[in-house]
């Protein structure tokens, strides 16, 4: 076990190869953690610092982390009291000594050539971030996915994107990505920080805001606006587990939607300040408010919960109204149209795809 409070220096291996730091926030993931860490220590690129941040686990995950640290000197374990994923990610960022930084969720898997292909792409393109493609998997698919992740694959086509924040905001509807072809698909990326490889410099002075569900959405604008370019690698390099007990799929209370509203609003305003139309955050803002409305309608009007939730909803409705008033009418129509399309895609996904997991 290795407990680290802060990083010391940016590292290179004895052979002169850059060290890549992989940050894994760990919380009560005993069921899947070994699959995840095995996919990291088995990377074809070997110069790694694997930082497992145990965020107060109580299910034995903490012992698994220590076990890996004893077996592999590239593994660093940080134990801290439970403070949420943002605080865990921040602890990992503070402990990094690599020239490049990657993240992995504690129940997901990396293809064994993830770091190899992304590092090659980011070095050759001189981009600030490299991103790969990912595949969603169900729990029953984990054994087969472990085998798939070990198969050798050639690096896919690389596409350089020179306006990352614009691409993030405007390319998010699957229908338009399909109609736009490979060039449009390459411009797609969301606010998730997995299946990415970052130059360390883009995180200088940036940290996640603790205590929120939507910490990655809050980070998107400030992070992508720092980047001059991003390189897309057309290869499936990451496997995203659709686990029904995760926060994303199970924690859909009023506070969850309110946090999404506030996060989308923060990015919305950030984009306006950058003179970028916030298509994606228009969708995130209005959709989360709609979810709040549905949530409040299901609560008894005589309950204390109704008063609290109604107060949150009213404040978010005012916030939404004030932000939408700042968009020109023609751009507001475009935002609305893309949001309708995206909601239709989400409904179809829930009916056809998500139900299978």
Short mmCIF file of C-alpha atoms in Angstrom, two decimals:
data_model
loop_
_atom_site.label_atom_id
_atom_site.label_comp_id
_atom_site.label_asym_id
_atom_site.label_seq_id
_atom_site.Cartn_x
_atom_site.Cartn_y
_atom_site.Cartn_z
CA UNK A 1 0.00 0.00 0.00
CA UNK A 2 1.21 3.49 -0.87
CA UNK A 3 -0.45 6.59 0.52
CA UNK A 4 0.41 9.83 -1.29
CA UNK A 5 -0.73 13.33 -0.45
CA UNK A 6 0.67 15.19 -3.46
CA UNK A 7 2.82 14.68 -6.53
CA UNK A 8 6.51 15.50 -6.58
CA UNK A 9 7.74 15.71 -10.14
CA UNK A 10 6.69 14.92 -13.67
CA UNK A 11 8.11 11.48 -14.43
CA UNK A 12 9.75 9.64 -17.28
CA UNK A 13 10.85 6.04 -17.24
CA UNK A 14 14.51 5.06 -17.20
CA UNK A 15 14.18 4.42 -20.94
CA UNK A 16 12.99 7.98 -21.49
CA UNK A 17 9.37 7.05 -22.26
CA UNK A 18 6.71 9.34 -20.76
CA UNK A 19 4.85 8.09 -17.73
CA UNK A 20 1.06 8.00 -18.01
CA UNK A 21 -0.90 8.42 -14.77
CA UNK A 22 -4.27 6.60 -14.69
CA UNK A 23 -6.68 7.80 -12.00
CA UNK A 24 -9.33 5.38 -10.73
CA UNK A 25 -11.83 6.60 -8.10
CA UNK A 26 -12.85 3.52 -6.13
CA UNK A 27 -15.96 3.21 -4.00
CA UNK A 28 -17.62 -0.07 -3.02
CA UNK A 29 -16.90 -1.73 -6.34
CA UNK A 30 -15.70 -5.12 -5.08
CA UNK A 31 -17.80 -6.97 -7.64
CA UNK A 32 -16.08 -5.37 -10.65
CA UNK A 33 -12.84 -3.83 -9.38
CA UNK A 34 -10.52 -6.70 -10.27
CA UNK A 35 -11.73 -6.70 -13.89
CA UNK A 36 -11.01 -2.97 -14.07
CA UNK A 37 -7.54 -3.03 -12.49
CA UNK A 38 -6.51 -6.12 -14.44
CA UNK A 39 -7.30 -4.23 -17.64
CA UNK A 40 -4.99 -1.43 -16.48
CA UNK A 41 -1.99 -3.43 -15.33
CA UNK A 42 -2.26 -5.47 -18.54
CA UNK A 43 -1.86 -2.43 -20.79
CA UNK A 44 0.55 -2.92 -23.70
CA UNK A 45 2.14 0.43 -22.76
CA UNK A 46 3.98 -0.30 -19.54
CA UNK A 47 5.20 3.07 -18.23
CA UNK A 48 2.23 3.71 -15.99
CA UNK A 49 1.36 5.15 -12.62
CA UNK A 50 -1.98 3.58 -11.65
CA UNK A 51 -3.59 5.63 -8.87
CA UNK A 52 -6.42 3.86 -7.03
CA UNK A 53 -8.22 6.39 -4.85
CA UNK A 54 -10.23 4.48 -2.25
CA UNK A 55 -12.99 6.91 -1.32
CA UNK A 56 -13.95 5.34 1.99
CA UNK A 57 -15.03 1.93 0.66
CA UNK A 58 -16.62 -0.46 3.15
CA UNK A 59 -17.17 -3.58 1.01
CA UNK A 60 -13.60 -4.86 0.76
CA UNK A 61 -12.60 -2.77 -2.26
CA UNK A 62 -10.02 -1.04 -0.09
CA UNK A 63 -8.26 -4.36 0.59
CA UNK A 64 -8.26 -5.23 -3.11
CA UNK A 65 -6.54 -1.92 -3.85
CA UNK A 66 -3.81 -2.68 -1.30
CA UNK A 67 -3.38 -6.16 -2.73
CA UNK A 68 -2.65 -4.79 -6.21
CA UNK A 69 -0.19 -2.24 -4.79
CA UNK A 70 1.76 -5.05 -3.12
CA UNK A 71 1.91 -7.00 -6.39
CA UNK A 72 2.78 -4.19 -8.83
CA UNK A 73 5.00 -1.22 -7.98
CA UNK A 74 3.22 0.92 -10.58
CA UNK A 75 0.07 0.89 -8.43
CA UNK A 76 -0.39 3.67 -5.89
CA UNK A 77 -3.25 3.58 -3.37
CA UNK A 78 -4.75 6.61 -1.66
CA UNK A 79 -7.19 5.94 1.18
CA UNK A 80 -9.48 8.79 2.18
CA UNK A 81 -12.79 9.27 3.98
CA UNK A 82 -15.80 9.16 1.70
CA UNK A 83 -16.11 12.52 -0.01
CA UNK A 84 -17.50 11.67 -3.46
CA UNK A 85 -16.09 11.10 -6.92
CA UNK A 86 -15.00 14.71 -7.46
CA UNK A 87 -12.83 14.68 -4.33
CA UNK A 88 -11.42 11.28 -5.33
CA UNK A 89 -10.53 12.55 -8.81
CA UNK A 90 -8.91 15.63 -7.28
CA UNK A 91 -6.81 13.45 -4.97
CA UNK A 92 -5.69 11.48 -7.99
CA UNK A 93 -4.80 14.63 -9.93
CA UNK A 94 -2.77 15.89 -6.97
CA UNK A 95 -0.85 12.61 -6.84
CA UNK A 96 -0.06 12.36 -10.56
CA UNK A 97 3.56 12.34 -11.69
CA UNK A 98 2.96 11.42 -15.34
CA UNK A 99 3.37 13.67 -18.36
CA UNK A 100 -0.05 12.44 -19.47
CA UNK A 101 -3.21 11.74 -17.50
CA UNK A 102 -6.05 9.26 -18.03
CA UNK A 103 -9.12 8.34 -15.98
CA UNK A 104 -10.99 5.06 -15.63
CA UNK A 105 -14.18 4.32 -13.70
CA UNK A 106 -13.85 1.50 -11.18
CA UNK A 107 -16.35 -0.78 -12.95
CA UNK A 108 -15.21 -0.21 -16.55
CA UNK A 109 -12.55 -1.89 -18.68
CA UNK A 110 -9.80 -0.52 -20.90
CA UNK A 111 -8.72 -2.28 -24.06
CA UNK A 112 -5.11 -3.40 -23.54
CA UNK A 113 -3.94 -0.98 -26.30
CA UNK A 114 -5.90 2.00 -24.97
CA UNK A 115 -2.90 3.94 -23.68
CA UNK A 116 -0.64 2.76 -26.51
CA UNK A 117 -2.91 4.07 -29.27
CA UNK A 118 -3.98 7.28 -27.53
CA UNK A 119 -0.42 8.18 -26.56
CA UNK A 120 0.82 7.59 -30.11
CA UNK A 121 -1.97 9.78 -31.51
CA UNK A 122 -1.49 12.65 -29.07
CA UNK A 123 2.28 12.71 -29.57
CA UNK A 124 2.11 12.59 -33.36
CA UNK A 125 -0.65 15.22 -33.62
CA UNK A 126 0.66 17.43 -30.79
CA UNK A 127 -2.97 17.72 -29.61
CA UNK A 128 -3.92 18.55 -26.02
CA UNK A 129 -6.16 15.51 -25.68
CA UNK A 130 -6.64 12.19 -27.49
CA UNK A 131 -9.94 10.35 -27.38
CA UNK A 132 -11.03 6.90 -28.50
CA UNK A 133 -14.36 5.22 -29.06
CA UNK A 134 -16.18 3.16 -26.46
CA UNK A 135 -18.71 0.38 -26.24
CA UNK A 136 -21.49 -0.03 -23.69
CA UNK A 137 -21.67 -3.46 -22.06
CA UNK A 138 -23.92 -5.24 -19.58
CA UNK A 139 -22.82 -7.19 -16.52
CA UNK A 140 -23.32 -10.53 -18.29
CA UNK A 141 -20.91 -9.42 -21.04
CA UNK A 142 -17.91 -8.83 -18.76
CA UNK A 143 -16.16 -12.20 -19.34
CA UNK A 144 -16.48 -11.94 -23.13
CA UNK A 145 -15.40 -8.29 -23.00
CA UNK A 146 -12.27 -9.21 -21.03
CA UNK A 147 -11.34 -11.51 -23.90
CA UNK A 148 -12.17 -8.88 -26.50
CA UNK A 149 -10.07 -6.30 -24.66
CA UNK A 150 -7.00 -8.52 -25.05
CA UNK A 151 -7.25 -8.83 -28.84
CA UNK A 152 -4.65 -6.94 -30.88
CA UNK A 153 -6.15 -4.14 -32.98
CA UNK A 154 -4.59 -1.75 -35.45
CA UNK A 155 -4.86 1.92 -34.60
CA UNK A 156 -7.91 3.44 -36.26
CA UNK A 157 -7.94 6.57 -38.39
CA UNK A 158 -6.94 9.72 -36.49
CA UNK A 159 -8.82 13.01 -36.99
CA UNK A 160 -7.67 16.35 -35.58
CA UNK A 161 -10.35 18.66 -34.11
CA UNK A 162 -9.28 22.27 -33.71
CA UNK A 163 -12.33 23.71 -31.94
CA UNK A 164 -13.02 21.27 -29.08
CA UNK A 165 -15.57 23.33 -27.14
CA UNK A 166 -17.60 24.08 -30.29
CA UNK A 167 -17.54 20.38 -31.22
CA UNK A 168 -18.60 19.38 -27.69
CA UNK A 169 -21.56 21.77 -27.76
CA UNK A 170 -22.79 21.15 -31.30
CA UNK A 171 -22.13 17.47 -32.11
CA UNK A 172 -24.19 15.44 -29.68
CA UNK A 173 -27.22 14.06 -31.56
CA UNK A 174 -26.62 10.52 -32.83
CA UNK A 175 -28.85 11.05 -35.87
CA UNK A 176 -26.84 14.02 -37.07
CA UNK A 177 -23.58 12.16 -36.41
CA UNK A 178 -24.74 9.27 -38.58
CA UNK A 179 -25.95 11.57 -41.35
CA UNK A 180 -22.74 13.61 -41.19
CA UNK A 181 -20.51 10.57 -41.72
CA UNK A 182 -17.14 9.71 -40.20
CA UNK A 183 -15.95 13.31 -40.08
CA UNK A 184 -18.88 14.36 -37.93
CA UNK A 185 -18.65 11.26 -35.73
CA UNK A 186 -14.98 12.05 -35.06
CA UNK A 187 -16.03 15.46 -33.70
CA UNK A 188 -18.30 13.89 -31.11
CA UNK A 189 -17.29 13.68 -27.49
CA UNK A 190 -19.13 14.14 -24.24
CA UNK A 191 -18.05 15.42 -20.85
CA UNK A 192 -16.97 11.99 -19.56
CA UNK A 193 -13.24 11.93 -18.75
CA UNK A 194 -12.69 8.23 -19.45
CA UNK A 195 -11.35 6.99 -22.81
CA UNK A 196 -9.29 10.16 -22.96
CA UNK A 197 -5.61 10.92 -22.65
CA UNK A 198 -4.72 14.44 -21.55
CA UNK A 199 -1.55 16.41 -21.53
CA UNK A 200 -0.86 17.21 -17.92
CA UNK A 201 -0.75 20.96 -18.61
CA UNK A 202 -4.48 21.23 -19.38
CA UNK A 203 -5.27 20.27 -15.77
CA UNK A 204 -2.94 22.86 -14.28
CA UNK A 205 -5.03 24.87 -11.81
CA UNK A 206 -8.24 22.95 -12.63
CA UNK A 207 -10.00 20.72 -10.12
CA UNK A 208 -13.49 19.24 -9.88
CA UNK A 209 -16.04 20.83 -7.56
CA UNK A 210 -16.68 18.36 -4.69
CA UNK A 211 -20.14 17.46 -3.46
CA UNK A 212 -21.96 17.29 -6.80
CA UNK A 213 -23.31 14.56 -9.05
CA UNK A 214 -22.56 16.42 -12.29
CA UNK A 215 -18.94 17.31 -11.58
CA UNK A 216 -17.86 16.34 -15.10
CA UNK A 217 -20.46 18.59 -16.76
CA UNK A 218 -19.24 21.54 -14.68
CA UNK A 219 -15.69 20.87 -15.84
CA UNK A 220 -16.42 20.59 -19.58
CA UNK A 221 -16.38 24.26 -20.54
CA UNK A 222 -13.29 25.35 -18.58
CA UNK A 223 -11.40 22.21 -19.64
CA UNK A 224 -12.20 22.11 -23.37
CA UNK A 225 -11.73 25.86 -23.77
CA UNK A 226 -8.09 25.39 -22.73
CA UNK A 227 -7.44 22.97 -25.58
CA UNK A 228 -6.20 24.08 -28.98
CA UNK A 229 -6.91 20.69 -30.52
CA UNK A 230 -8.13 17.17 -29.81
CA UNK A 231 -7.30 14.04 -31.81
CA UNK A 232 -9.91 11.33 -32.31
CA UNK A 233 -8.83 7.70 -32.73
CA UNK A 234 -11.41 5.57 -34.55
CA UNK A 235 -10.93 2.44 -32.43
CA UNK A 236 -13.01 0.98 -29.59
CA UNK A 237 -10.63 1.34 -26.65
CA UNK A 238 -12.95 1.43 -23.63
CA UNK A 239 -15.86 -0.63 -22.34
CA UNK A 240 -18.47 1.25 -20.29
CA UNK A 241 -20.42 -0.97 -17.90
CA UNK A 242 -24.14 -0.22 -17.71
CA UNK A 243 -24.60 -1.08 -14.06
CA UNK A 244 -28.14 -0.44 -12.71
CA UNK A 245 -26.87 0.46 -9.22
CA UNK A 246 -24.58 3.25 -10.41
CA UNK A 247 -25.36 6.89 -9.60
CA UNK A 248 -26.05 7.63 -13.27
CA UNK A 249 -28.75 4.97 -13.45
CA UNK A 250 -30.19 4.84 -9.94
CA UNK A 251 -29.75 8.21 -8.21
CA UNK A 252 -32.49 10.12 -10.02
CA UNK A 253 -33.91 12.18 -7.14
CA UNK A 254 -34.71 15.88 -7.12
CA UNK A 255 -31.22 16.81 -5.92
CA UNK A 256 -29.71 14.86 -8.83
CA UNK A 257 -31.75 16.78 -11.43
CA UNK A 258 -31.18 20.11 -9.67
CA UNK A 259 -27.43 19.49 -9.73
CA UNK A 260 -27.62 18.74 -13.46
CA UNK A 261 -29.56 21.97 -14.02
CA UNK A 262 -26.99 24.06 -12.17
CA UNK A 263 -24.08 22.35 -13.94
CA UNK A 264 -25.66 22.80 -17.38
CA UNK A 265 -26.44 26.42 -16.54
CA UNK A 266 -22.83 27.07 -15.54
CA UNK A 267 -21.56 25.70 -18.86
CA UNK A 268 -24.35 27.49 -20.72
CA UNK A 269 -23.21 30.82 -19.31
CA UNK A 270 -19.56 29.94 -19.88
CA UNK A 271 -20.26 29.28 -23.57
CA UNK A 272 -22.17 32.52 -23.96
CA UNK A 273 -19.15 34.32 -22.55
CA UNK A 274 -17.01 32.55 -25.17
CA UNK A 275 -19.53 33.54 -27.90
CA UNK A 276 -20.35 29.87 -28.54
CA UNK A 277 -23.93 28.67 -28.97
CA UNK A 278 -24.60 26.21 -26.10
CA UNK A 279 -26.62 23.59 -28.02
CA UNK A 280 -25.71 20.71 -25.73
CA UNK A 281 -26.22 22.68 -22.53
CA UNK A 282 -29.57 23.99 -23.79
CA UNK A 283 -30.60 20.35 -24.02
CA UNK A 284 -29.09 19.51 -20.62
CA UNK A 285 -30.70 22.50 -18.95
CA UNK A 286 -34.20 22.16 -20.39
CA UNK A 287 -34.30 18.36 -20.12
CA UNK A 288 -33.28 18.40 -16.46
CA UNK A 289 -35.89 21.04 -15.68
CA UNK A 290 -38.50 18.85 -17.42
CA UNK A 291 -37.41 15.94 -15.23
CA UNK A 292 -37.78 18.15 -12.17
CA UNK A 293 -41.31 19.09 -13.20
CA UNK A 294 -42.27 15.41 -13.56
CA UNK A 295 -40.68 14.65 -10.21
CA UNK A 296 -42.62 17.38 -8.38
CA UNK A 297 -45.90 16.31 -9.98
CA UNK A 298 -45.54 12.87 -8.39
CA UNK A 299 -45.17 14.28 -4.85
CA UNK A 300 -48.13 14.98 -2.59
CA UNK A 301 -48.84 18.72 -2.41
CA UNK A 302 -49.27 18.46 1.38
CA UNK A 303 -45.88 16.95 2.10
CA UNK A 304 -42.68 18.65 3.26
CA UNK A 305 -40.92 17.13 0.25
CA UNK A 306 -43.29 18.99 -2.06
CA UNK A 307 -42.38 22.36 -0.56
CA UNK A 308 -38.65 21.66 -0.77
CA UNK A 309 -38.80 20.28 -4.29
CA UNK A 310 -41.11 23.05 -5.49
CA UNK A 311 -38.65 25.61 -4.18
CA UNK A 312 -35.81 24.01 -6.13
CA UNK A 313 -37.95 23.77 -9.25
CA UNK A 314 -39.03 27.42 -9.07
CA UNK A 315 -35.45 28.63 -8.70
CA UNK A 316 -34.37 26.46 -11.64
CA UNK A 317 -37.24 27.69 -13.81
CA UNK A 318 -36.15 31.27 -13.15
CA UNK A 319 -32.55 30.37 -13.95
CA UNK A 320 -33.61 28.68 -17.19
CA UNK A 321 -35.77 31.65 -18.23
CA UNK A 322 -32.98 34.13 -17.63
CA UNK A 323 -30.44 32.12 -19.64
CA UNK A 324 -32.72 31.36 -22.58
CA UNK A 325 -33.52 35.06 -22.86
CA UNK A 326 -29.86 35.66 -23.74
CA UNK A 327 -29.95 33.57 -26.94
CA UNK A 328 -31.00 35.13 -30.28
CA UNK A 329 -34.34 33.80 -31.55
CA UNK A 330 -32.92 31.93 -34.56
CA UNK A 331 -30.30 30.16 -32.47
CA UNK A 332 -32.90 29.35 -29.85
CA UNK A 333 -34.94 27.60 -32.55
CA UNK A 334 -31.90 25.54 -33.55
CA UNK A 335 -31.23 24.64 -29.92
CA UNK A 336 -34.87 23.61 -29.50
CA UNK A 337 -34.82 21.47 -32.64
CA UNK A 338 -31.65 19.64 -31.61
CA UNK A 339 -33.06 19.09 -28.12
CA UNK A 340 -36.25 17.53 -29.50
CA UNK A 341 -34.16 15.21 -31.67
CA UNK A 342 -31.94 14.24 -28.75
CA UNK A 343 -34.90 13.50 -26.47
CA UNK A 344 -36.38 11.25 -29.17
CA UNK A 345 -33.06 9.41 -29.40
CA UNK A 346 -33.00 8.95 -25.62
CA UNK A 347 -36.51 7.49 -25.64
CA UNK A 348 -35.54 5.07 -28.40
CA UNK A 349 -32.35 4.11 -26.55
CA UNK A 350 -34.26 3.36 -23.34
CA UNK A 351 -36.77 1.22 -25.23
CA UNK A 352 -34.40 -0.70 -27.48
CA UNK A 353 -30.89 -0.68 -25.99
CA UNK A 354 -30.84 0.14 -22.29
CA UNK A 355 -33.57 -2.39 -21.48
CA UNK A 356 -31.26 -5.19 -22.69
CA UNK A 357 -28.68 -4.39 -20.00
#
